[in-house]
Tab-separated table of N, CA and C in Angstrom:
chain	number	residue	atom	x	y	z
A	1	UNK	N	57.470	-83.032	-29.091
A	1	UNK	CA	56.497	-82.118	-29.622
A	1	UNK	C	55.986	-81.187	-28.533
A	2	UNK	N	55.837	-81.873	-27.187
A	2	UNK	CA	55.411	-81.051	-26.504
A	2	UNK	C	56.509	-79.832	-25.623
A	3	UNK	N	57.493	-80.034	-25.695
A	3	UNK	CA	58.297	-79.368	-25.793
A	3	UNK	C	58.801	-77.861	-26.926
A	4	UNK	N	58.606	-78.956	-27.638
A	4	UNK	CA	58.351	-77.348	-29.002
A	4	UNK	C	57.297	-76.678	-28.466
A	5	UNK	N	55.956	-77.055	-27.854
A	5	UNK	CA	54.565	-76.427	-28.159
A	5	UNK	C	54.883	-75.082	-26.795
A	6	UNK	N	55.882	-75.969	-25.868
A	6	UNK	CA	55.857	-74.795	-24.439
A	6	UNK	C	57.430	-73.955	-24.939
A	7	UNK	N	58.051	-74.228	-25.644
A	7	UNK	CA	58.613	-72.787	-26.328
A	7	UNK	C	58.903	-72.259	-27.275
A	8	UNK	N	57.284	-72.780	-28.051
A	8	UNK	CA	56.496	-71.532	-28.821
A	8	UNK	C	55.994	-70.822	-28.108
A	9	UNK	N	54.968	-70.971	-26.995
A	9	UNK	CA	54.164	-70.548	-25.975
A	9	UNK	C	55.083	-69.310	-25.393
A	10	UNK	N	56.449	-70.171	-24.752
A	10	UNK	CA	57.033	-69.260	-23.851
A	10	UNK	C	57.943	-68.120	-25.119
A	11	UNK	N	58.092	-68.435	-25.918
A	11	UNK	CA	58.601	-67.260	-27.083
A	11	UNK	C	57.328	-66.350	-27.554
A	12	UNK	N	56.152	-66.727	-27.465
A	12	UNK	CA	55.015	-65.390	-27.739
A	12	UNK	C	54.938	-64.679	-26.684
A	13	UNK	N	55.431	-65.595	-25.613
A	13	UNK	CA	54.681	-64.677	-24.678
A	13	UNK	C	55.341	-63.603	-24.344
A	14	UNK	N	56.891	-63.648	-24.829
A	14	UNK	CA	58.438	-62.985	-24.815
A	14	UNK	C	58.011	-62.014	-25.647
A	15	UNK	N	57.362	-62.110	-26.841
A	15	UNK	CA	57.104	-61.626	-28.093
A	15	UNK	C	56.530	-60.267	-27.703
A	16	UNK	N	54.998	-60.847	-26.747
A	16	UNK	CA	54.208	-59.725	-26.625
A	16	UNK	C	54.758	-58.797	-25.032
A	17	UNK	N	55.178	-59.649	-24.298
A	17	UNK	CA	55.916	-58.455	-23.186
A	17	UNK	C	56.676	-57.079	-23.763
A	18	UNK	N	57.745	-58.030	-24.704
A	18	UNK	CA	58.373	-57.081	-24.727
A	18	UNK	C	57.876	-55.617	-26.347
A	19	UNK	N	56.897	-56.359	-26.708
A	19	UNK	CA	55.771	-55.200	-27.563
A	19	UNK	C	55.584	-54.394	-26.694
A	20	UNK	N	54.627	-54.826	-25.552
A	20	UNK	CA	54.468	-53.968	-24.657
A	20	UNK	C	55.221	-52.663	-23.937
A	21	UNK	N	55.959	-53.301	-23.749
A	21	UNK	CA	57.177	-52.491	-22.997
A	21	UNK	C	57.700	-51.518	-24.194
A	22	UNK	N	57.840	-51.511	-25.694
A	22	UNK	CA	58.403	-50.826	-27.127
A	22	UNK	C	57.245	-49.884	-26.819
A	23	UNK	N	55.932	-50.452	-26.943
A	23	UNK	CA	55.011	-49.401	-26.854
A	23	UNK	C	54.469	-48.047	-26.102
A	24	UNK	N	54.444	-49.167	-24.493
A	24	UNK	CA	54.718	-47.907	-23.328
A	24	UNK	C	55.666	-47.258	-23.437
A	25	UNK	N	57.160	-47.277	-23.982
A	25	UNK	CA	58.171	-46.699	-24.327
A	25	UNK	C	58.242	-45.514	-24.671
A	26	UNK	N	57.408	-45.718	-26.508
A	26	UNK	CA	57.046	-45.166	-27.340
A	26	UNK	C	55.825	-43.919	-26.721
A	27	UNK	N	55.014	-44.338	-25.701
A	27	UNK	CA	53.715	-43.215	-25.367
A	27	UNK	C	54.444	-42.656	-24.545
A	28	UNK	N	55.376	-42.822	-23.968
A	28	UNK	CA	56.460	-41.874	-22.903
A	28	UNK	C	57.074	-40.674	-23.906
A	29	UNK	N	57.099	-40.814	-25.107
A	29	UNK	CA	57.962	-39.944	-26.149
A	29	UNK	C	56.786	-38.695	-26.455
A	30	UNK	N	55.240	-39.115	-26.601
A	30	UNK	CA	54.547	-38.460	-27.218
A	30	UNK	C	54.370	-37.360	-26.012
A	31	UNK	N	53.309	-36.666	-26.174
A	31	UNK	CA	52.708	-35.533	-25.356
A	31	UNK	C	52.473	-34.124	-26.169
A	32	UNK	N	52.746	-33.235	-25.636
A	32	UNK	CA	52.475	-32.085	-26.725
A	32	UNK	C	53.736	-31.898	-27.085
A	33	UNK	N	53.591	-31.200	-28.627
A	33	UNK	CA	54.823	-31.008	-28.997
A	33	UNK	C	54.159	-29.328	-29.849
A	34	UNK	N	55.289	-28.264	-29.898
A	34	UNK	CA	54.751	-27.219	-30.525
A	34	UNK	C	55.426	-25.970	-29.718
A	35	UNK	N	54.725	-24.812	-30.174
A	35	UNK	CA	54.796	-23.438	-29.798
A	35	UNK	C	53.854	-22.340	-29.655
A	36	UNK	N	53.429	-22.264	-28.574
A	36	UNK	CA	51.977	-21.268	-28.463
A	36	UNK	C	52.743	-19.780	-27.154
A	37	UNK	N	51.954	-19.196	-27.334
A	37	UNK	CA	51.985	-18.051	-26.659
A	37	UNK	C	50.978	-17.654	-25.718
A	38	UNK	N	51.189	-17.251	-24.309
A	38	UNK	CA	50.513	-17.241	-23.380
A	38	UNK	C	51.148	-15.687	-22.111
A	39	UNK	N	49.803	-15.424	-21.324
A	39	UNK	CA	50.115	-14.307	-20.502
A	39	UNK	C	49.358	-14.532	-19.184
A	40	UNK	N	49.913	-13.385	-18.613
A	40	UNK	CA	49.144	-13.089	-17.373
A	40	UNK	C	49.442	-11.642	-16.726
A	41	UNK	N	48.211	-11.269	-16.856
A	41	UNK	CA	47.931	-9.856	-16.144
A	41	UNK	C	46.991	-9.605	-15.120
A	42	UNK	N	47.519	-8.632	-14.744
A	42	UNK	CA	45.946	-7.637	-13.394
A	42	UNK	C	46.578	-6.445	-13.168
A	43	UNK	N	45.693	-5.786	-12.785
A	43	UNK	CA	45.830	-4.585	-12.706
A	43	UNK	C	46.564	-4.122	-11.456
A	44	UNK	N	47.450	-3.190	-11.912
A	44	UNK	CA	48.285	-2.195	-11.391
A	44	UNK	C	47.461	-1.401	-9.643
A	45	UNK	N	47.987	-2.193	-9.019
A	45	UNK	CA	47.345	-1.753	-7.558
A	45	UNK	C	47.678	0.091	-6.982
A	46	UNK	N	49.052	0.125	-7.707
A	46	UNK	CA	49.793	1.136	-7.357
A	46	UNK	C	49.698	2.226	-8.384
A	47	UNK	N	49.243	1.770	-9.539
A	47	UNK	CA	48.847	2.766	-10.560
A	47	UNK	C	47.281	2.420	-10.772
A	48	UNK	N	46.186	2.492	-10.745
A	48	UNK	CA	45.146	2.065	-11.016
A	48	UNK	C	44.836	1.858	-12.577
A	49	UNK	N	45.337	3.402	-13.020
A	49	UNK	CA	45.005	4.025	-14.714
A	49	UNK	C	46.078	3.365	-15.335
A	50	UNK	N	47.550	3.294	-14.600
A	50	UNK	CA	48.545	2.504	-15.774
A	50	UNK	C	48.451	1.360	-16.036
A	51	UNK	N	49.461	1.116	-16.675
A	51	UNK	CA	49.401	-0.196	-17.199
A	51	UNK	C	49.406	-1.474	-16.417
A	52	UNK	N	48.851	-2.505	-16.624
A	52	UNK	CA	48.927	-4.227	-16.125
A	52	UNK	C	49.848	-4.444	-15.811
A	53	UNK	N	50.119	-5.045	-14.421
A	53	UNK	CA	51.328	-6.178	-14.062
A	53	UNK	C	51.038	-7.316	-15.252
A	54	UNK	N	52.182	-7.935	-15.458
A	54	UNK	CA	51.503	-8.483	-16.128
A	54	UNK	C	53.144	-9.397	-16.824
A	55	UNK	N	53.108	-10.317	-17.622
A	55	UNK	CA	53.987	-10.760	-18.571
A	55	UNK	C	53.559	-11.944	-19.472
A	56	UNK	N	54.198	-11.536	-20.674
A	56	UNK	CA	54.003	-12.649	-22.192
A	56	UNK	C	54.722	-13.108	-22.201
A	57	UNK	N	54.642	-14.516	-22.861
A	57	UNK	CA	55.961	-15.360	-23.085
A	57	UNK	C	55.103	-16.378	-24.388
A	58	UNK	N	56.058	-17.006	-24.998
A	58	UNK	CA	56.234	-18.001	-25.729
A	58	UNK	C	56.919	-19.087	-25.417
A	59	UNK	N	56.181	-19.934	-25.256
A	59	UNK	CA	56.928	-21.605	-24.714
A	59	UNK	C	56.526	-22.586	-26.022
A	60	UNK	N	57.696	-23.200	-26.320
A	60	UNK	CA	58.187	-24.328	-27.063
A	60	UNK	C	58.083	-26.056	-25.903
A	61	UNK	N	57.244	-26.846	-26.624
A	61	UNK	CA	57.301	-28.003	-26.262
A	61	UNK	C	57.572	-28.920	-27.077
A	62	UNK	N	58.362	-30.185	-26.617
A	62	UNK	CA	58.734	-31.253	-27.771
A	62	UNK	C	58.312	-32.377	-26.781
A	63	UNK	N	57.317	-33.336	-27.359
A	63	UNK	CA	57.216	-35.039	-26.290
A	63	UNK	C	56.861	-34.591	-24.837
A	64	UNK	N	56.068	-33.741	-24.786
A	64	UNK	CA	55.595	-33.569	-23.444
A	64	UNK	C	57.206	-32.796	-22.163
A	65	UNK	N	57.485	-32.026	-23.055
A	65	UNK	CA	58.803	-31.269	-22.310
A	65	UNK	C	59.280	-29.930	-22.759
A	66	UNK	N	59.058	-29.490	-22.039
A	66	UNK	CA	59.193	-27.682	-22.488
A	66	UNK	C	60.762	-27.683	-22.625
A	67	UNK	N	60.887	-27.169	-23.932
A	67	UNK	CA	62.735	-26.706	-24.737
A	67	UNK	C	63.143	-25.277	-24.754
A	68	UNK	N	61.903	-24.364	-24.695
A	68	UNK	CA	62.417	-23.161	-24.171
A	68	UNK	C	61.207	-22.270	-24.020
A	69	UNK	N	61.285	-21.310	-23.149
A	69	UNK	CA	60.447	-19.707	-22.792
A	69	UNK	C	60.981	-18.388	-22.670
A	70	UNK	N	60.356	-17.839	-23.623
A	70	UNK	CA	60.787	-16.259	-23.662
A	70	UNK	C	60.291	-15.657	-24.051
A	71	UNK	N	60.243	-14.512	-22.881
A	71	UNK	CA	59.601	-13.533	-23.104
A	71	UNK	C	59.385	-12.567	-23.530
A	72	UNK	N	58.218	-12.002	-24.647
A	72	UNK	CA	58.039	-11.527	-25.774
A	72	UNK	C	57.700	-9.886	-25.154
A	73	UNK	N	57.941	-9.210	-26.276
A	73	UNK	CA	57.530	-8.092	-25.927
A	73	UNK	C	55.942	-7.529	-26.172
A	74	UNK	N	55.431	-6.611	-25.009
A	74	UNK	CA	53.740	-6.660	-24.468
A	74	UNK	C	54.231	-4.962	-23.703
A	75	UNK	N	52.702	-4.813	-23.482
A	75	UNK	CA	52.929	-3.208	-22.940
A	75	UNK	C	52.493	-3.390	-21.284
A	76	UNK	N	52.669	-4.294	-20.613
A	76	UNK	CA	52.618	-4.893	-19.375
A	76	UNK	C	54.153	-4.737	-18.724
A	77	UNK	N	53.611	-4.557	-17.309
A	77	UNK	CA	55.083	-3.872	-16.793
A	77	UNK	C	55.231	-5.048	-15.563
A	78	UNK	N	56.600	-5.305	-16.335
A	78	UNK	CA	57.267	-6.648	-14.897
A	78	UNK	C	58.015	-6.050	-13.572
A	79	UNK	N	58.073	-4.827	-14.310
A	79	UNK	CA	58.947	-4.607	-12.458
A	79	UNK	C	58.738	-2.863	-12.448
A	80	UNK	N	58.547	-2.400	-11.240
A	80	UNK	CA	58.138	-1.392	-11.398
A	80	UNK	C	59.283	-0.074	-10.868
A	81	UNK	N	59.515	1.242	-11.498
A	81	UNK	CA	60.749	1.747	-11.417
A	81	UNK	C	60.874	2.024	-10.149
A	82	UNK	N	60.119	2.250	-9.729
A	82	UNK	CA	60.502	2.707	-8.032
A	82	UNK	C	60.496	1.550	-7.117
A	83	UNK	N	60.651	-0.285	-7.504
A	83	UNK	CA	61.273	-0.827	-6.824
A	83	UNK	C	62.830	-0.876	-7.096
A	84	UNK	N	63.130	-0.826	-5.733
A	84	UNK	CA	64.622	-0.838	-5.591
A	84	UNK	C	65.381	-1.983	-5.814
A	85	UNK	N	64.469	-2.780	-5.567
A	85	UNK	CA	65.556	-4.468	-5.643
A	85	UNK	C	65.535	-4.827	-7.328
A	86	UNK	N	64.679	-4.238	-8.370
A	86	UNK	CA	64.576	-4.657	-9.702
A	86	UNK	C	65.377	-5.342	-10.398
A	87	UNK	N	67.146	-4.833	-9.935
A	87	UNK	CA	68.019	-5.419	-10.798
A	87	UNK	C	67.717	-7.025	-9.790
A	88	UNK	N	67.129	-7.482	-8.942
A	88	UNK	CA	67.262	-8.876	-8.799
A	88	UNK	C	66.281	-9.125	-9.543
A	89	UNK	N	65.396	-9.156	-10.159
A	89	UNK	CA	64.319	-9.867	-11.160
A	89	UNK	C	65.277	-9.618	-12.762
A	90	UNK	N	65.516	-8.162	-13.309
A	90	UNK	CA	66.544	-8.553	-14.383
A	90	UNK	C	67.556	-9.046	-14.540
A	91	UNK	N	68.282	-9.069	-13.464
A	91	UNK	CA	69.443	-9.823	-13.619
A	91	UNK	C	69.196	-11.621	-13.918
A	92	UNK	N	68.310	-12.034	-13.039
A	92	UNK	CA	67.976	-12.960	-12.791
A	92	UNK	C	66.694	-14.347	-14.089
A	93	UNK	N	66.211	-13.004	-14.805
A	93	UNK	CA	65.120	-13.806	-15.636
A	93	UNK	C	65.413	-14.702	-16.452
A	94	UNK	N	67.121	-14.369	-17.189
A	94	UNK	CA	67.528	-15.141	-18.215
A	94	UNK	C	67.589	-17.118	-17.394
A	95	UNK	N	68.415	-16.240	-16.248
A	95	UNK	CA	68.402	-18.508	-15.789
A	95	UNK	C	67.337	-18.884	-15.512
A	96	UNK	N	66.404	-17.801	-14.534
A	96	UNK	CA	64.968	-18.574	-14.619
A	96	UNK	C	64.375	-19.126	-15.483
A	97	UNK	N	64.406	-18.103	-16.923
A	97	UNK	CA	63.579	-19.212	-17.841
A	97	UNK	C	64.489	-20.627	-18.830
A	98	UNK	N	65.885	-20.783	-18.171
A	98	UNK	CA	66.323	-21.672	-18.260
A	98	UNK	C	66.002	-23.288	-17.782
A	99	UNK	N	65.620	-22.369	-16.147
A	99	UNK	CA	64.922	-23.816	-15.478
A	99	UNK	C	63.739	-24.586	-15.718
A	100	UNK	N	63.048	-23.717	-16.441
A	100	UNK	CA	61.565	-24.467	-17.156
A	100	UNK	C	62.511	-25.379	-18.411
A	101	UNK	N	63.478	-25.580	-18.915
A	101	UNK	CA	63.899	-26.902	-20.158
A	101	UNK	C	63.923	-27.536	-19.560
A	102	UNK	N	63.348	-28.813	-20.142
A	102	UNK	CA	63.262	-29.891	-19.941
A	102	UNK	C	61.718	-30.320	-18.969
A	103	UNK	N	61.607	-29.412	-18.480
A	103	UNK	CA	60.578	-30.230	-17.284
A	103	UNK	C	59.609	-30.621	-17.967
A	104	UNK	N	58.606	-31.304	-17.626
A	104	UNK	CA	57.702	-31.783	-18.391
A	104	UNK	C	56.591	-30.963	-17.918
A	105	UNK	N	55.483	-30.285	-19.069
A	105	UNK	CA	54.280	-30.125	-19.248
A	105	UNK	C	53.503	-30.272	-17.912
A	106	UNK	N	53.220	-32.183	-17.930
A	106	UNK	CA	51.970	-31.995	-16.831
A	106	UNK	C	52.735	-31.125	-15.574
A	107	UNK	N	53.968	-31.535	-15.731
A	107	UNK	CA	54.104	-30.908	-13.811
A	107	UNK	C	54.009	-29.451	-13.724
A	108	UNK	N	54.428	-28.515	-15.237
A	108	UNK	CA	54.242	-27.075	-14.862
A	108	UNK	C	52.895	-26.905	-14.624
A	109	UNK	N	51.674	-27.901	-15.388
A	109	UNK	CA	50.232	-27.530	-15.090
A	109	UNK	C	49.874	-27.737	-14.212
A	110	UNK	N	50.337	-28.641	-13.059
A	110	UNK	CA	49.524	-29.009	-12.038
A	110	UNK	C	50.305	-28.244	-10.963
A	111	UNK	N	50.922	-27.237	-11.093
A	111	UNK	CA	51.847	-26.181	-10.156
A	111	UNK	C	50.469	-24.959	-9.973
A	112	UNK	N	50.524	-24.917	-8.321
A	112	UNK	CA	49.100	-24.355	-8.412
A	112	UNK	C	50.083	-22.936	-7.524
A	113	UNK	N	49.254	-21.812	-8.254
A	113	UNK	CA	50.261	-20.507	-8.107
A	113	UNK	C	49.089	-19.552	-7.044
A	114	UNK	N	49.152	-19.381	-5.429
A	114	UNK	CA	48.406	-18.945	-4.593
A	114	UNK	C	48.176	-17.231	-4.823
A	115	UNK	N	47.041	-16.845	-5.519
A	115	UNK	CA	46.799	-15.255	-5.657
A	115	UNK	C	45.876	-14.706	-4.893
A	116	UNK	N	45.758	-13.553	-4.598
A	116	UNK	CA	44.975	-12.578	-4.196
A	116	UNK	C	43.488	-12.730	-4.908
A	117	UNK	N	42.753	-12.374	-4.109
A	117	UNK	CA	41.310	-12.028	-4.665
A	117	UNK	C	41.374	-10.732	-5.880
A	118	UNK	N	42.852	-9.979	-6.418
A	118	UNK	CA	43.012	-9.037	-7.192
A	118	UNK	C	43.752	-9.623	-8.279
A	119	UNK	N	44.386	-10.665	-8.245
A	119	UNK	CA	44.824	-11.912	-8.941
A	119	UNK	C	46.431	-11.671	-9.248
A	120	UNK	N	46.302	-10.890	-7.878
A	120	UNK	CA	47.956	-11.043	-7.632
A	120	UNK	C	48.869	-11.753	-6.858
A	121	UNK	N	49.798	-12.491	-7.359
A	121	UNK	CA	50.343	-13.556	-6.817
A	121	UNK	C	50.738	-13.076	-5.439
A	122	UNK	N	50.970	-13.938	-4.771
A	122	UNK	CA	51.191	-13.858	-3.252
A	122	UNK	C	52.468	-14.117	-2.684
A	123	UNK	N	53.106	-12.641	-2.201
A	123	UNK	CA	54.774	-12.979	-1.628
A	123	UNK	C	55.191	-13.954	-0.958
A	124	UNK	N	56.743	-14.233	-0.626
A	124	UNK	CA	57.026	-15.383	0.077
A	124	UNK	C	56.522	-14.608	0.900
A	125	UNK	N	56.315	-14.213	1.832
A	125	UNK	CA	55.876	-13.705	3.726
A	125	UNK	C	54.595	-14.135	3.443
A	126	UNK	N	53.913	-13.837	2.346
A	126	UNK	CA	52.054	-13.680	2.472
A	126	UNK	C	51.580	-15.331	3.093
A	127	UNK	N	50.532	-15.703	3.863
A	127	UNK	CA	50.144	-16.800	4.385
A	127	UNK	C	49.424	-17.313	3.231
A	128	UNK	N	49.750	-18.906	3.076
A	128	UNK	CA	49.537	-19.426	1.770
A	128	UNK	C	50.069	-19.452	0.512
A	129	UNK	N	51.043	-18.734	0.450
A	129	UNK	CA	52.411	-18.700	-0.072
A	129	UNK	C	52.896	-20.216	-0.631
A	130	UNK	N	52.895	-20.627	-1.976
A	130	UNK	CA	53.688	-21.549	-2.460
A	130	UNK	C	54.825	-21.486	-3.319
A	131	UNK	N	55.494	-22.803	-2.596
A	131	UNK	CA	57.005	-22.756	-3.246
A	131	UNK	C	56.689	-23.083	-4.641
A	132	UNK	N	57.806	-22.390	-5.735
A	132	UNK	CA	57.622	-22.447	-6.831
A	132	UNK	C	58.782	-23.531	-7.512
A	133	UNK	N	58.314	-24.996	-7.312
A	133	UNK	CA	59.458	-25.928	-7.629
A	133	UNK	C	58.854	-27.243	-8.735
A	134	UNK	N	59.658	-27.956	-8.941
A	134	UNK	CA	58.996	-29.022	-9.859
A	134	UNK	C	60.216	-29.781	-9.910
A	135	UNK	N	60.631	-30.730	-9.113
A	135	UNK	CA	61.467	-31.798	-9.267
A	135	UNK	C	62.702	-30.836	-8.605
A	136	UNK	N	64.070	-30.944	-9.599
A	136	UNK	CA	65.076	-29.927	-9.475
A	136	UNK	C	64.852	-28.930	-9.727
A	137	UNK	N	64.082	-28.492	-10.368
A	137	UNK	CA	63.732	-27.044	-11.179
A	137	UNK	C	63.264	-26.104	-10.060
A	138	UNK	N	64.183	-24.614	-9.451
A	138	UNK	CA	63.269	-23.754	-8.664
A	138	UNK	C	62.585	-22.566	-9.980
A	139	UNK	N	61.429	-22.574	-9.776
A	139	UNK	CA	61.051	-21.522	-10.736
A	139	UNK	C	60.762	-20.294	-9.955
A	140	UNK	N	61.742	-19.934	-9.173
A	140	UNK	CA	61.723	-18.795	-8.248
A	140	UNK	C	62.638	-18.201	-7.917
A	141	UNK	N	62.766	-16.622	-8.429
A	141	UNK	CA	63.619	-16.138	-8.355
A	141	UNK	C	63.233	-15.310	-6.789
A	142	UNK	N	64.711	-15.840	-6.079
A	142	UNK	CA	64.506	-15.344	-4.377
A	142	UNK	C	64.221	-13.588	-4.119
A	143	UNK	N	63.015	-13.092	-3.748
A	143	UNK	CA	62.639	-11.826	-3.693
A	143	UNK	C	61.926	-11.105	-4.630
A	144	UNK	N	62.109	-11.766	-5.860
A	144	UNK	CA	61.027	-11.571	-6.652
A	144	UNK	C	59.898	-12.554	-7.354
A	145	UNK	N	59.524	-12.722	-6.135
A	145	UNK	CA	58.115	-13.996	-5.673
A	145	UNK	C	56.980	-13.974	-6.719
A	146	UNK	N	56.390	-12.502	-7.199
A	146	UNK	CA	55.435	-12.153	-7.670
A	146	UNK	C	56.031	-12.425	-9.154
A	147	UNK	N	57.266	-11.556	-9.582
A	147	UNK	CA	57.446	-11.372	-11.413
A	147	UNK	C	57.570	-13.056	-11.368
A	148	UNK	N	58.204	-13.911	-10.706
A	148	UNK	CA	58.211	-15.658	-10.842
A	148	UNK	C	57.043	-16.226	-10.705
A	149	UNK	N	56.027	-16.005	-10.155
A	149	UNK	CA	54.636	-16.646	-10.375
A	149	UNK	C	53.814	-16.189	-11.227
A	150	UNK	N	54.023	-14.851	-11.984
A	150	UNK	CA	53.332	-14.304	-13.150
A	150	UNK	C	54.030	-15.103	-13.988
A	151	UNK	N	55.106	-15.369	-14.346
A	151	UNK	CA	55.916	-16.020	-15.239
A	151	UNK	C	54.963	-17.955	-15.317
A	152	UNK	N	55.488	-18.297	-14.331
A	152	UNK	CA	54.798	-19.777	-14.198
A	152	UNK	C	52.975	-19.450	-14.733
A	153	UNK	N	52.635	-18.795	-14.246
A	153	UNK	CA	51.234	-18.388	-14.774
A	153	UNK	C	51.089	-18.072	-16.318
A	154	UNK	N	51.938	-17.321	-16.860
A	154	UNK	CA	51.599	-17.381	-18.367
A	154	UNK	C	52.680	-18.177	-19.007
A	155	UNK	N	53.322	-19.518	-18.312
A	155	UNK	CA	53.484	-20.569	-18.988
A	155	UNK	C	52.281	-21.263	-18.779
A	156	UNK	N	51.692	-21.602	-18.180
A	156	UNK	CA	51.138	-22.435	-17.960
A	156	UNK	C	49.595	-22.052	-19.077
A	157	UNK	N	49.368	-20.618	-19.234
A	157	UNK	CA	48.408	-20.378	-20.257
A	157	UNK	C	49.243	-20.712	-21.299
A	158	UNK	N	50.381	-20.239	-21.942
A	158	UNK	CA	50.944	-21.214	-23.097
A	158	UNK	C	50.942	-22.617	-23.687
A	159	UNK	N	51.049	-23.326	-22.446
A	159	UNK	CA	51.025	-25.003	-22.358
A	159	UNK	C	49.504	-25.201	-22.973
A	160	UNK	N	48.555	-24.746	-21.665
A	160	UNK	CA	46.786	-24.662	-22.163
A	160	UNK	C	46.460	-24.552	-23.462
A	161	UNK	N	47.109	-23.323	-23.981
A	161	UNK	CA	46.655	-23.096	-25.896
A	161	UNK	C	47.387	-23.876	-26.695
A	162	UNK	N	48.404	-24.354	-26.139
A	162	UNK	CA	48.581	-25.542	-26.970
A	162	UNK	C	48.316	-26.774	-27.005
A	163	UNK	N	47.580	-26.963	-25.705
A	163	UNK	CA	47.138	-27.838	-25.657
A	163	UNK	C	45.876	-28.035	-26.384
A	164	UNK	N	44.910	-27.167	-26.249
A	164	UNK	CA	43.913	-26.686	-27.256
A	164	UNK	C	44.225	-26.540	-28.610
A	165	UNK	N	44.989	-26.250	-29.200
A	165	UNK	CA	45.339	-26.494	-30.527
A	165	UNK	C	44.987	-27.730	-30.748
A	166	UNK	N	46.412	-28.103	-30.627
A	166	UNK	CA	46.147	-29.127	-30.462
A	166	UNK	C	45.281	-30.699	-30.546
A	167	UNK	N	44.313	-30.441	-29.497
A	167	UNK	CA	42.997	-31.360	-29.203
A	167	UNK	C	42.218	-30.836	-30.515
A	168	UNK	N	41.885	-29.069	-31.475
A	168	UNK	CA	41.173	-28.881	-32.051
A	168	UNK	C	41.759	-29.797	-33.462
A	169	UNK	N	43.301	-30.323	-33.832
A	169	UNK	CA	43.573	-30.875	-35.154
A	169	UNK	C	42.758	-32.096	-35.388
């Protein structure tokens, strides 16, 4: 009898570990899931009167993991005609916003993006300058430092309003 009694004992206790473990499992799956829209602008240093640096996007999340971002059309200007290097930011935007799938949520939020007192992001040369990475993921397109941290910046307001949604259901 007492034998039965220590594996009943040792079979609940099997019972509830491995609940445990189904469950933590299971809260690894959840997180935000959805589609909100988010930006980031400031003003045009080089034009005062024109239009905002600036860019919109729409980010998709499923279980706490961004599935895709793209960017919507806004009257905010990502690259400006009289830079010369431009075709490296267009050429380049489609894989960038490739590298945001998959990553997860908290890590794009806690990616802290170093700006100007004008709330313009800060070149690779500028002192205080951060790398724009998250695991494997570079979210930086090389030379165009600024259109890649406006980008991470209005994901990261995307993530926020949905996260706010969200919390308001």
């Amino acid at each position: 009898m007492k034998r039965m009694t220590k594996l009943l004992a040792v079979l609940a206790v099997g019972a509830v570990a491995t609940a445990g473990v189904v469950g933590l499992a299971a809260c690894g799956e959840k997180g935000i899931s959805g589609t909100a829209e988010g930006e980031y602008s400031y003003a045009n240093s080089y034009n005062p009167t024109g239009a905002k640096y600036g860019i919109k996007v729409e980010v998709t999340a499923k279980n706490g993991k961004i599935t895709k971002v793209e960017v919507l059309e806004s009257d905010y200007v990502s690259v400006t005609d009289s830079w010369g290097d431009k075709a490296i930011w267009n050429d380049g935007l489609e894989d960038l916003l490739a590298e945001y799938e998959g990553v997860s949520v908290d890590e794009i939020l806690k990616l802290e993006v170093a700006c100007n007192d004008k709330g313009e992001p800060l070149k690779k040369d500028d002192e205080g300058f951060v790398k724009l990475e998250v695991g494997d993921a570079n979210l930086l397109i090389t030379d165009a430092t600024q259109g890649s941290a406006r980008l991470v910046l209005a994901v990261q307001d995307a993530l926020e309003n949905l996260q706010a949604e969200q919390e308001a259901e």
